[in-house]
Amino acid sequence: MSAPSSPLRSNRVLRVEDPDLLKGSGKFVDDMHLPGMLQAAFVRSPMGHAKVVSIDVSAALEVPGVHRVLTRDDLLPHLATEFIVVGLPSPAYKQDINRPALSGLEVVHVGEPVAIVLADNRYIAEDAAALVMVEYDPLPAVGDPREALKPGAPLVHSSSPHNLLAEFDMGYGDVDAAFASAPHVFKESLWQHRGGGHSIECRGDVAAYDPFSETLTLWSSTQTPHAGRSVLAGMLGWEEERIRVVTPDVGGGFGPKLIFYPEDVAVALAAYITGRPVKWIEDRREHFVATTQERDQYWDVEIAVDDNAKILGLRGSIVHDHGAYTARGVNLPYESAQTVTLAYEIPAYFMNVKLALTNKVPVTPVRGAGQPQGVFCMERMLDRVARELKLDRAEVRSRNLITAAQMPYTKPLKSRGGRQVVLDSGNYPACQADALAKAGLADFPARQAAARAEGRHIGLGFANFVKGTGRGPFEPVTVRVDPASGKVNVYSGATAMGQSTKTMFAQIVAEQLGGDISLINAKPGDTGSIAMGLGGFNSRLAVMAGSSAHLAAIKVRDKALLIASKVLKLPIEDLHLIGGRVEAKSDPSKSITLGQLAKSVAGVAGFVLPDGVTPGLEATEHFVVDDMAYANGCAAVEVEVDAETGGVHINKFVIAHDCGAVINPMVVDGQIVGAVAHGIGNALYEWMGFDDNCQPVTTNLGEYLLITAPEVPFIEVSHHESPTYLNPLGVKGVGECGVVPTAAAIMSAIEDALKEFNVFIAQTPITPGEIVAKIEAGRKSA
Amino acid sequence: MESRKITVTVNGQAHTRDVETRMTLADFLRHDLGMTGTHVGCEHGVCGACTILLDGRTARSCLTLAVQTDGHAIDTIEGMAPNPKDKTAPMHPLQEAFRDNHALQCGFCTPGMLTTIIELLRDNPEPSADEVRIAISGNLCRCTGYQTIVAATLDAAKRLKAEGRKP
Ligand code: FES
Ligand code: FES
């Protein structure tokens, strides 16, 4: 089914987004200004858990320039439901815990919004927010998900029976039998932490209500405008028709912006209630306390292998920190558990997963969405096997990796939507071999010995990954030729947030419509221009929206040729599209522009359309695919560890990866490298900390470390292309791939560097202090 | 709130305004002058997105008060391209190098990166890759992993040298 790649599609095409962004004329939500606009600031809970006794807004209202302060009581009359119900369906839930628009009874995490202040500017709004007097009655809080599940633990919500939000089992095969007869069983407890999304642009909304058309428009820095519209419509009890959600330029998404937030509802309602446009721009501190994060998972796992290191089974349990509310669902730990076995042949598997409520901001996917944790578990266990059986780490993997000859390979697992997991394509052993060769495995032992002789500790580590991409079921795209300008507009709910979506559309559509990218005007992310959409997440846009755009463009092309043949009175075979025109191959002087063609089918009252042609030069396609396309790869990394300070320096980083057919190699490299840098941060720097009372202790970028340029090594990317049969372009998603194997590969390299100290790393991130402690422990036991 | 009248030259053009003494330079540029090319990513001086040139040296406009710039000259991203309104006109060689090397994805960190690198290239017209990494170490980018920004900077240095131009 996959089409041959064309020069336009597989090329390094420069991005259409760039000129505006480079000249400072991008249009981000904070760049919008509407006449009469009020600025909002939120009053937020300073406590991890408390009853709200009273809220007194009188002092705030006296500040000159303050217009309104809205609390839960002010919003309730306008809401059909005060709850944001967004949990993806699953039979695993034990309780439904949904966020309110504004909290007014009980606050359950620091940062939870309790009031919105509207003023002439943000300075005044913040002054006044500090004067809103909220009386809290503190309640015990619980932050460690393992503690939260113990009998007698403080309740995260005083009205809940317990803190177990959901529980499910995943697996296949007779795992107990596999372990009972296994010659070797190794057990580990892993702690895995990932921090926040931390797009450099925080969240933000502008809302305006038009009483004339009775419609509300919300411009929001969101990855999912259509979902936002439907949640908002549901909460207000309005028809979706009355709400338009528009995504302007987005300064990075990385997961947390796919969620619909209390602030979004509050800002929208504030505009409706006051009749004035309202803007709220999240500041970084708010991003730390009120934007969803990924945080903690605790894994207890054991692996059973035979004497040849062939895996017999893997089993264990995960306790997952869910935060205080359901803001997305059980999907994140589901993906973690699902990812574990993907790359390898594992005859029996079992994982029990418990999602624990905690008094912290809700947990939802950050780039990678639980999959780095699954890979980390598998790869750490394989390193353990290699060490225990005194085998080469690469050899242990090679004996267990699924091979190209086995593709498509059916895993006895179901996706969270209930579909069979089928690995469609890829050559996993080839990626491993390539990454290791490029990382210099051949002469590494000699280099390592030489370094050791100089008193330096260098190590090589690596990790394989397989990642589901292109989550269905569909992402509609409309391709429409504008009769006036002859330009080709592309509409979709597939939001752009830095991943070059507009360029992707331009390449795919121009390929069919005459090859001129400058004629393509991609305008994604507006519910006003296309009825349905899911949005940007799960490395899905090139797969889902790209395929729809491809099919829609073909339809428009065919129609353009048909109309032109009627108008020019020439056979279709003699026509082709070139630039913005249909031209006769036999006589290039005979041509007609796309704009003229569009006009000829735009309809003139009383006049007939060209014979046999339907109205309008446009097409909408909803390419549907339920199965995911599985990307894969291998990251190999060389580190040097300073045994005195525990400092880790990355000397070399190679990632061999396969995301199927490549639409734009420049963009693919950019996605991979950016995600690897994120992964390095997850391994060595990023930590979202809380104290025992669930007070966040890392609430600025001095305390919470995002990786900076000097810590990032040069990252070498090696492309492998196994086109998938699942979509007409043969593409797989790429946006998250780089992050998935990175922490696992780095830990493997650190261990290798410190093998004389017998260090085993069962956590991510790891700090220099912790590395020194492990070296000390190794020295003592030696 | 106390206000003061200030005159600030931005990209060569003088602006006189009454501003509250507590207003940051970032907000002054973005809200009062409507120059939204300068971005705000943290408002506490770490991310570098808000970096502008103040009398030719980089400064964080989120940590600078507008009143402090009275009588001074500021350069922002909007002033870099010779003909910013003309879509087809070439941009500054650094901007062109950014585009050619895919040194931006979402583009939110870009304004601060560009101003920081302009300063670098003025001080050090032929930097090494490591020197570029250190020069941009006060600018956070969540998208690119910095690699293409380093490549673009080295490329821009070459272009400027070839053209015999100062950044
Ligand atoms: S906004 Fe000024 S440094 Fe981040
Ligand atoms: S390009 Fe998005 S933060 Fe740098």
PDB file of C-alpha atoms in Angstrom, chain A residues 173-279:
ATOM      1  CA  GLY A 173       1.370 -16.988  28.635  1.00  0.00           C
ATOM      2  CA  ASP A 174       1.850 -19.114  31.741  1.00  0.00           C
ATOM      3  CA  VAL A 175       4.223 -16.890  33.605  1.00  0.00           C
ATOM      4  CA  ASP A 176       4.167 -18.821  36.868  1.00  0.00           C
ATOM      5  CA  ALA A 177       5.125 -22.050  35.112  1.00  0.00           C
ATOM      6  CA  ALA A 178       7.909 -20.225  33.293  1.00  0.00           C
ATOM      7  CA  PHE A 179       9.357 -19.001  36.560  1.00  0.00           C
ATOM      8  CA  ALA A 180       8.846 -22.278  38.400  1.00  0.00           C
ATOM      9  CA  SER A 181      11.111 -24.162  36.049  1.00  0.00           C
ATOM     10  CA  ALA A 182      13.563 -21.384  35.155  1.00  0.00           C
ATOM     11  CA  PRO A 183      17.251 -21.993  35.888  1.00  0.00           C
ATOM     12  CA  HIS A 184      17.822 -18.284  36.600  1.00  0.00           C
ATOM     13  CA  VAL A 185      15.565 -15.652  38.096  1.00  0.00           C
ATOM     14  CA  PHE A 186      16.716 -12.093  38.811  1.00  0.00           C
ATOM     15  CA  LYS A 187      14.747  -9.518  40.698  1.00  0.00           C
ATOM     16  CA  GLU A 188      14.941  -5.734  40.834  1.00  0.00           C
ATOM     17  CA  SER A 189      13.086  -2.766  42.241  1.00  0.00           C
ATOM     18  CA  LEU A 190      13.190   0.270  40.004  1.00  0.00           C
ATOM     19  CA  TRP A 191      12.274   3.881  40.657  1.00  0.00           C
ATOM     20  CA  GLN A 192      11.529   5.889  37.573  1.00  0.00           C
ATOM     21  CA  HIS A 193      10.813   9.561  37.596  1.00  0.00           C
ATOM     22  CA  ARG A 194      10.122  11.974  34.805  1.00  0.00           C
ATOM     23  CA  GLY A 195       9.436  15.633  35.394  1.00  0.00           C
ATOM     24  CA  GLY A 196       7.292  18.147  33.580  1.00  0.00           C
ATOM     25  CA  GLY A 197       6.795  19.079  29.946  1.00  0.00           C
ATOM     26  CA  HIS A 198       8.369  22.503  30.235  1.00  0.00           C
ATOM     27  CA  SER A 199       7.727  23.843  26.814  1.00  0.00           C
ATOM     28  CA  ILE A 200       9.480  27.192  26.796  1.00  0.00           C
ATOM     29  CA  GLU A 201       6.107  28.802  26.155  1.00  0.00           C
ATOM     30  CA  CYS A 202       3.893  28.060  29.132  1.00  0.00           C
ATOM     31  CA  ARG A 203       0.162  27.548  28.729  1.00  0.00           C
ATOM     32  CA  GLY A 204      -2.174  30.418  27.891  1.00  0.00           C
ATOM     33  CA  ASP A 205      -5.681  31.379  26.840  1.00  0.00           C
ATOM     34  CA  VAL A 206      -7.509  34.309  25.337  1.00  0.00           C
ATOM     35  CA  ALA A 207     -11.295  34.092  25.346  1.00  0.00           C
ATOM     36  CA  ALA A 208     -13.920  36.381  23.860  1.00  0.00           C
ATOM     37  CA  TYR A 209     -17.694  36.133  23.808  1.00  0.00           C
ATOM     38  CA  ASP A 210     -19.671  37.633  20.961  1.00  0.00           C
ATOM     39  CA  PRO A 211     -23.247  38.290  22.158  1.00  0.00           C
ATOM     40  CA  PHE A 212     -24.336  39.068  18.589  1.00  0.00           C
ATOM     41  CA  SER A 213     -23.612  35.578  17.250  1.00  0.00           C
ATOM     42  CA  GLU A 214     -23.788  34.055  20.741  1.00  0.00           C
ATOM     43  CA  THR A 215     -20.476  32.343  20.215  1.00  0.00           C
ATOM     44  CA  LEU A 216     -17.462  31.989  22.417  1.00  0.00           C
ATOM     45  CA  THR A 217     -13.979  31.852  20.945  1.00  0.00           C
ATOM     46  CA  LEU A 218     -11.072  30.441  22.903  1.00  0.00           C
ATOM     47  CA  TRP A 219      -7.567  30.886  21.547  1.00  0.00           C
ATOM     48  CA  SER A 220      -5.496  28.450  23.502  1.00  0.00           C
ATOM     49  CA  SER A 221      -1.973  27.103  23.473  1.00  0.00           C
ATOM     50  CA  THR A 222      -3.359  23.585  23.238  1.00  0.00           C
ATOM     51  CA  GLN A 223      -2.470  20.436  21.332  1.00  0.00           C
ATOM     52  CA  THR A 224      -6.145  19.428  21.088  1.00  0.00           C
ATOM     53  CA  PRO A 225      -8.573  22.198  20.052  1.00  0.00           C
ATOM     54  CA  HIS A 226     -11.429  19.890  19.060  1.00  0.00           C
ATOM     55  CA  ALA A 227     -11.295  17.994  22.330  1.00  0.00           C
ATOM     56  CA  GLY A 228     -11.218  21.336  24.133  1.00  0.00           C
ATOM     57  CA  ARG A 229     -14.330  22.482  22.332  1.00  0.00           C
ATOM     58  CA  SER A 230     -16.261  19.352  23.156  1.00  0.00           C
ATOM     59  CA  VAL A 231     -15.262  19.395  26.853  1.00  0.00           C
ATOM     60  CA  LEU A 232     -16.130  23.065  27.144  1.00  0.00           C
ATOM     61  CA  ALA A 233     -19.461  22.607  25.361  1.00  0.00           C
ATOM     62  CA  GLY A 234     -20.302  19.746  27.686  1.00  0.00           C
ATOM     63  CA  MET A 235     -19.477  21.755  30.782  1.00  0.00           C
ATOM     64  CA  LEU A 236     -21.420  24.808  29.652  1.00  0.00           C
ATOM     65  CA  GLY A 237     -24.298  22.725  28.339  1.00  0.00           C
ATOM     66  CA  TRP A 238     -23.989  24.469  24.976  1.00  0.00           C
ATOM     67  CA  GLU A 239     -24.051  23.191  21.438  1.00  0.00           C
ATOM     68  CA  GLU A 240     -20.541  22.722  20.117  1.00  0.00           C
ATOM     69  CA  GLU A 241     -21.557  25.089  17.323  1.00  0.00           C
ATOM     70  CA  ARG A 242     -21.379  28.012  19.726  1.00  0.00           C
ATOM     71  CA  ILE A 243     -17.766  27.421  20.647  1.00  0.00           C
ATOM     72  CA  ARG A 244     -14.697  27.843  18.518  1.00  0.00           C
ATOM     73  CA  VAL A 245     -11.278  26.816  19.809  1.00  0.00           C
ATOM     74  CA  VAL A 246      -8.273  28.053  17.890  1.00  0.00           C
ATOM     75  CA  THR A 247      -4.664  27.045  18.382  1.00  0.00           C
ATOM     76  CA  PRO A 248      -2.330  29.848  17.378  1.00  0.00           C
ATOM     77  CA  ASP A 249       1.424  29.260  17.105  1.00  0.00           C
ATOM     78  CA  VAL A 250       2.400  27.027  20.012  1.00  0.00           C
ATOM     79  CA  GLY A 251       5.764  27.348  21.701  1.00  0.00           C
ATOM     80  CA  GLY A 252       6.208  23.643  22.324  1.00  0.00           C
ATOM     81  CA  GLY A 253       3.772  21.030  23.590  1.00  0.00           C
ATOM     82  CA  PHE A 254       5.525  17.889  24.856  1.00  0.00           C
ATOM     83  CA  GLY A 255       2.345  16.363  26.244  1.00  0.00           C
ATOM     84  CA  PRO A 256       0.901  18.546  28.981  1.00  0.00           C
ATOM     85  CA  LYS A 257      -0.805  20.815  26.455  1.00  0.00           C
ATOM     86  CA  LEU A 258      -3.044  18.015  25.233  1.00  0.00           C
ATOM     87  CA  ILE A 259      -5.016  18.264  28.458  1.00  0.00           C
ATOM     88  CA  PHE A 260      -8.006  20.524  28.994  1.00  0.00           C
ATOM     89  CA  TYR A 261      -7.459  22.497  32.176  1.00  0.00           C
ATOM     90  CA  PRO A 262      -9.506  24.251  34.859  1.00  0.00           C
ATOM     91  CA  GLU A 263      -7.932  27.538  33.786  1.00  0.00           C
ATOM     92  CA  ASP A 264      -9.266  27.057  30.251  1.00  0.00           C
ATOM     93  CA  VAL A 265     -12.832  26.785  31.548  1.00  0.00           C
ATOM     94  CA  ALA A 266     -12.416  29.638  33.998  1.00  0.00           C
ATOM     95  CA  VAL A 267     -10.996  31.993  31.370  1.00  0.00           C
ATOM     96  CA  ALA A 268     -13.722  31.098  28.870  1.00  0.00           C
ATOM     97  CA  LEU A 269     -16.454  31.631  31.440  1.00  0.00           C
ATOM     98  CA  ALA A 270     -14.874  34.837  32.692  1.00  0.00           C
ATOM     99  CA  ALA A 271     -15.148  36.254  29.174  1.00  0.00           C
ATOM    100  CA  TYR A 272     -18.766  35.151  28.971  1.00  0.00           C
ATOM    101  CA  ILE A 273     -19.682  36.511  32.392  1.00  0.00           C
ATOM    102  CA  THR A 274     -17.928  39.861  32.056  1.00  0.00           C
ATOM    103  CA  GLY A 275     -18.629  40.372  28.357  1.00  0.00           C
ATOM    104  CA  ARG A 276     -14.993  41.395  27.918  1.00  0.00           C
ATOM    105  CA  PRO A 277     -12.155  39.486  26.299  1.00  0.00           C
ATOM    106  CA  VAL A 278      -9.961  37.816  28.924  1.00  0.00           C
ATOM    107  CA  LYS A 279      -6.351  36.756  28.694  1.00  0.00           C
TER     108      LYS A 279
END
